[in-house]
XYZ file of C-alpha atoms in Angstrom:
305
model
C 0.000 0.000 0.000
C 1.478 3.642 -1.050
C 2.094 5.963 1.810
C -0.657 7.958 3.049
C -0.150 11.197 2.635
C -3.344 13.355 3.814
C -4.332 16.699 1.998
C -6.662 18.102 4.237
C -9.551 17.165 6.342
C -12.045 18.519 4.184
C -12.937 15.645 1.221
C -11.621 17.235 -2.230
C -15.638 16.376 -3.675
C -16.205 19.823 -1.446
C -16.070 23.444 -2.590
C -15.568 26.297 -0.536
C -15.334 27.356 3.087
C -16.472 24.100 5.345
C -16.905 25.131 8.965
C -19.175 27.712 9.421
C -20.804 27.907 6.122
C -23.164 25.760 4.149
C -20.585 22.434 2.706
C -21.218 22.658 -1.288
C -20.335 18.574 -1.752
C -20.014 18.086 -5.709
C -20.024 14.879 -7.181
C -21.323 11.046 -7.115
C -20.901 9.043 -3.615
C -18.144 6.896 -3.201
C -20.337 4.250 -3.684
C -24.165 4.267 -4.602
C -26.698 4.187 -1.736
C -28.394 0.761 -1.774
C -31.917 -0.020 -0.991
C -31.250 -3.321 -0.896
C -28.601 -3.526 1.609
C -29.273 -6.164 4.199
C -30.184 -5.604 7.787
C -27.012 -6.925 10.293
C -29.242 -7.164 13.001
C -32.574 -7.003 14.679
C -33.985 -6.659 18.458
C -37.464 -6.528 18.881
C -38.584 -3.434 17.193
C -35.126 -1.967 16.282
C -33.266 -2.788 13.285
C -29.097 -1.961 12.815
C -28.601 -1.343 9.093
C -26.466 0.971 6.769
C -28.460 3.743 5.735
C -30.185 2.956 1.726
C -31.113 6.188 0.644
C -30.030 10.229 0.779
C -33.029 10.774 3.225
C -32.285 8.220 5.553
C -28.855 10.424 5.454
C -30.852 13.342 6.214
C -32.521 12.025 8.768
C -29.590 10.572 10.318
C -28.155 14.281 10.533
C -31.528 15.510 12.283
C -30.684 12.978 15.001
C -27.644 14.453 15.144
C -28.419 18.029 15.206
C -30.949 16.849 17.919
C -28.272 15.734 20.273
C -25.103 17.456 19.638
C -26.768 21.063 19.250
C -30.379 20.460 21.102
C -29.520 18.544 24.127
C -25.375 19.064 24.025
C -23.608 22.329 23.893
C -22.831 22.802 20.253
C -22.771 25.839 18.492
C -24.469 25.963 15.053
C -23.488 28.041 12.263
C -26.359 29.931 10.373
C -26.710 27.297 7.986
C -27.036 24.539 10.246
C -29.658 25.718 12.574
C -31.812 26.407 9.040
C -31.885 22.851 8.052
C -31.570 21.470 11.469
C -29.095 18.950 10.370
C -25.076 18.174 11.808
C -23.841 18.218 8.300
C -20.452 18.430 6.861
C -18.652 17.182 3.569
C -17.443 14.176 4.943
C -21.023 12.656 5.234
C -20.843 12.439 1.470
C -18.203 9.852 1.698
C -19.236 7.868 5.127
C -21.065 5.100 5.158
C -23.898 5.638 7.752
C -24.704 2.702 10.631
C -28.808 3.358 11.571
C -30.988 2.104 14.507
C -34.394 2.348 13.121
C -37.457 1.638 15.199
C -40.092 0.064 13.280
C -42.979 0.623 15.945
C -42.863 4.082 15.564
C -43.011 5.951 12.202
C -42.700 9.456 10.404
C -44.561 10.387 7.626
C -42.210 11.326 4.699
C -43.465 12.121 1.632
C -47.013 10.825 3.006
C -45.229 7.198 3.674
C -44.487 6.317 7.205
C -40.928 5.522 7.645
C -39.649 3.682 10.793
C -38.101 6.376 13.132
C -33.924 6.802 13.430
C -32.909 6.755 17.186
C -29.018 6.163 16.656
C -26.415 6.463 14.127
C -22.421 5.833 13.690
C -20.575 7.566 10.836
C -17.665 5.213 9.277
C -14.970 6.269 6.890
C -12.697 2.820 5.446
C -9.340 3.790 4.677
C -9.580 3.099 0.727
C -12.316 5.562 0.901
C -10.521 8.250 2.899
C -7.304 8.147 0.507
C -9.317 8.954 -2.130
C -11.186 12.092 -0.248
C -8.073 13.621 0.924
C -8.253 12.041 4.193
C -9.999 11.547 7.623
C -12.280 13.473 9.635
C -9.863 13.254 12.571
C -6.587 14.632 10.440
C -7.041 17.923 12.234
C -6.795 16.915 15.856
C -4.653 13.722 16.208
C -1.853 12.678 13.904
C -3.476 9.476 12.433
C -1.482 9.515 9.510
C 1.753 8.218 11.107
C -0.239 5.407 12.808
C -1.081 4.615 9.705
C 2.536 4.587 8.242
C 4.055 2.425 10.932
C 0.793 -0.518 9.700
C 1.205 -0.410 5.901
C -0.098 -3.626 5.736
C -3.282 -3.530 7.938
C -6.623 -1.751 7.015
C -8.209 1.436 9.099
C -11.745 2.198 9.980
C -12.536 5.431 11.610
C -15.993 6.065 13.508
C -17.486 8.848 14.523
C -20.639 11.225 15.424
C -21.636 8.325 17.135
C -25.203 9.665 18.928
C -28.613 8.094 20.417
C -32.009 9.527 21.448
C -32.744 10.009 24.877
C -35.386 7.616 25.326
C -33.259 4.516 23.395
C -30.102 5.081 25.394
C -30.724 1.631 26.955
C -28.814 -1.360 26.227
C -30.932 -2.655 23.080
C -29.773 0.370 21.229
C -26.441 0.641 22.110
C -25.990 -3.588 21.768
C -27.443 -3.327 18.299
C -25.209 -0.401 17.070
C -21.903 -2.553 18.539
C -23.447 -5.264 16.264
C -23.822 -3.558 13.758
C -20.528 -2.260 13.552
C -18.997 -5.568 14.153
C -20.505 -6.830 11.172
C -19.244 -3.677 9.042
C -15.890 -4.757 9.968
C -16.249 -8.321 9.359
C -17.783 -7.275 5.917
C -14.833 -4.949 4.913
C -11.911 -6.855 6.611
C -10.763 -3.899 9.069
C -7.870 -4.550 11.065
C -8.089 -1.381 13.174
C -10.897 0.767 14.359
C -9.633 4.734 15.739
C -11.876 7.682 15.968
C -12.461 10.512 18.095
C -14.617 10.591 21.700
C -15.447 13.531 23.272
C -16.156 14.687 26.858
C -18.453 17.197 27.756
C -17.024 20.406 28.981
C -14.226 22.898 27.493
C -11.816 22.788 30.610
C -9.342 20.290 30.709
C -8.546 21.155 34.700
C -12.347 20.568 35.349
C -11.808 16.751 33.171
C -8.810 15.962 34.921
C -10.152 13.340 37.079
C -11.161 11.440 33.591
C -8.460 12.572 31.093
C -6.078 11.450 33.892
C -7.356 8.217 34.651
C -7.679 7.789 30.800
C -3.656 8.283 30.655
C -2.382 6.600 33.254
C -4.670 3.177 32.968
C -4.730 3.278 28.599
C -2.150 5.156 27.317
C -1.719 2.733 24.015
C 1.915 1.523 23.537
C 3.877 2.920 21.533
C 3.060 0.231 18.912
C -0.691 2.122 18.309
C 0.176 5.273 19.612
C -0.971 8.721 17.974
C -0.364 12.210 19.240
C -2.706 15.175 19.275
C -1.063 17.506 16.542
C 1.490 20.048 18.474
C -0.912 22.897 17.801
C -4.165 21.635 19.329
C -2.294 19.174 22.322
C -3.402 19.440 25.611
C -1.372 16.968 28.497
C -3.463 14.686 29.861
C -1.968 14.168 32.802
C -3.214 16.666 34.742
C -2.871 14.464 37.696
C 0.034 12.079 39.370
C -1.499 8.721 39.443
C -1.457 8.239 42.992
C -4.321 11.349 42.925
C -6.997 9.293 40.712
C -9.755 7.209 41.824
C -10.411 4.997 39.545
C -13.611 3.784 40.337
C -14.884 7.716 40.498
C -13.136 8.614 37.386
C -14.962 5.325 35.329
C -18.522 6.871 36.574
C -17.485 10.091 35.066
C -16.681 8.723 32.058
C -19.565 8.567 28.705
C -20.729 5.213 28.043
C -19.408 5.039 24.574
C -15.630 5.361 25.999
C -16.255 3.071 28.526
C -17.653 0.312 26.012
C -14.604 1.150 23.681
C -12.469 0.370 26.760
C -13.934 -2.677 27.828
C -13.401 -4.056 24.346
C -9.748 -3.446 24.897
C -9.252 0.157 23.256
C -6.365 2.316 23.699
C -6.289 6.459 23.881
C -3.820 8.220 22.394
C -1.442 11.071 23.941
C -2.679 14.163 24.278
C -6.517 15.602 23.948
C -7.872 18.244 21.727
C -10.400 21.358 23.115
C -13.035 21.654 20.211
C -14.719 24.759 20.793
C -17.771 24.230 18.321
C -19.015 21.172 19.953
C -18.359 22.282 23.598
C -16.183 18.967 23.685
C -12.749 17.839 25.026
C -11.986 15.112 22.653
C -9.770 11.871 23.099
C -8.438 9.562 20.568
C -9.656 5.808 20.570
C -7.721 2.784 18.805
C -8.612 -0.150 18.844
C -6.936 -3.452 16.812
C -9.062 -5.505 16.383
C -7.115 -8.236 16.957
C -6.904 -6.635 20.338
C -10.972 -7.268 21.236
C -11.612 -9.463 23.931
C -12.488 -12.777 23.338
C -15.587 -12.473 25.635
C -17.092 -9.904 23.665
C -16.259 -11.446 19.961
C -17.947 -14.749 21.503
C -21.104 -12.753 22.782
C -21.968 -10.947 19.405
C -20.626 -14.304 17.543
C -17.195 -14.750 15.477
C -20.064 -14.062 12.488
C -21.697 -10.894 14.176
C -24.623 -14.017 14.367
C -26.464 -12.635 17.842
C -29.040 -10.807 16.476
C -28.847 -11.835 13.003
């Protein structure tokens, strides 16, 4: 595999200012939506799928908008609290992971569709070389990860979000299946993306970023480094100072699940002002996973098949 080289963090399918404006995304997908792409998983009413069509997009980036700017602390540029969608270029060349519930429906175009209450955005790396890149090339230097695995193959996730009233352990379960069975289907090697915590302060995080340091600082094998502009130390706190067990309840659930699966964080954190978030780097190998949670969704993501 050549070198990886990234351009920018903005896909090269996009024209013109990207933060803060409306994205102008020119061009075909990287690969067609498809109606007919199969459902990985289902649990009672909810279904985990890939999203089939540009409105299930759409709506995907309502549920979004709903969480990041309604219930979080996210700031939204003119053109984003217009449409009330999180939109940006990159969605153009994601894949998007949905948890639709069939028991309760919205009318669209005068036909009830099942109702989106979760949604993971994934970028494979033969898809981000092409687009000039990933998402997280502006906080954390991925690309030299990257460069010491020529050989293996990168997934990055991200805007990772749930309604309120699903954030139970159906939903989250069925969106862990779900993207188990992407990586089965693509042969991914490693999974990395950002995770945020809420709150612009790193002294009023230290209790988490430090416990995140001390107890999974990845070796230097799968470590990555917030870029030298946007770094903030993470340990804010000697060791001896942490309590674990307060620090874990402090912690989201989705870094706590990615740390139960075996995940590593990378060094240094990155203040994003837009989102109100301090954000950490995840990686994860895959061959890294514990064997108690690859037996429990199946070696064949067959659980909820």
């Amino acid at each position: 595999m050549r070198r990886f080289v990234p351009r920018s963090r903005v896909p090269h399918t996009a024209t013109g200012p990207w933060l803060g404006t409306q994205p102008r995304v020119q061009g075909k997908r990287h690969t067609p939506l498809d109606r007919k792409t199969p459902t990985f998983g289902q649990l009672g009413t909810l279904e985990v799928r890939l999203a089939r069509t540009a409105g299930e997009v759409k709506r995907a980036q309502q549920v979004r908008y709903q969480v990041f700017y309604e219930e979080m602390s996210a700031t939204p540029d003119a053109y984003t609290m217009a449409t009330r969608r999180d939109r940006d270029a990159f969605d153009d060349v994601c894949d998007h992971l949905l948890v639709l519930d069939h028991n309760v429906t919205q009318r669209r175009f005068r036909k009830p569709k099942p109702r989106i209450v979760g949604t993971y955005r994934m970028l494979r790396q033969e898809i981000a070389e092409q687009n000039g890149g990933f998402y997280s090339f502006s906080e954390f230097d991925v690309g030299s990860l990257i460069e010491r695995h020529p050989d293996l193959n990168f997934l990055e996730l991200g805007r990772s979000c749930v309604l309120k009233p699903y954030r139970d352990k159906r939903t989250v379960e069925l969106l862990w299946h779900g993207a188990w069975s992407y990586v089965l289907r693509h042969n991914i090697e490693v999974m990395f993306g950002c995770a945020s915590l809420a709150g612009t302060d790193p002294d009023e995080l230290a209790t988490q970023l430090s416990y995140l340091h001390h107890n999974h600082l990845a070796p230097l094998e799968w470590r990555v480094r917030a870029i030298p502009s946007r770094y903030v130390p993470m340990d804010r706190l000697p060791a001896d100072a942490v309590d674990p067990k307060k620090a874990l309840r402090a912690l989201p659930p989705l870094i706590k699940g990615y740390l139960r699966l075996g995940a590593f964080i990378a060094d240094g954190a990155v203040v994003d002002e837009q989102f109100g978030t301090t954000d950490v780097m995840i990686v994860l190998p895959v061959s890294g996973i514990s064997h108690r949670y690859i037996n429990y969704y199946g070696a064949n993501a067959t659980r909820h098949a």
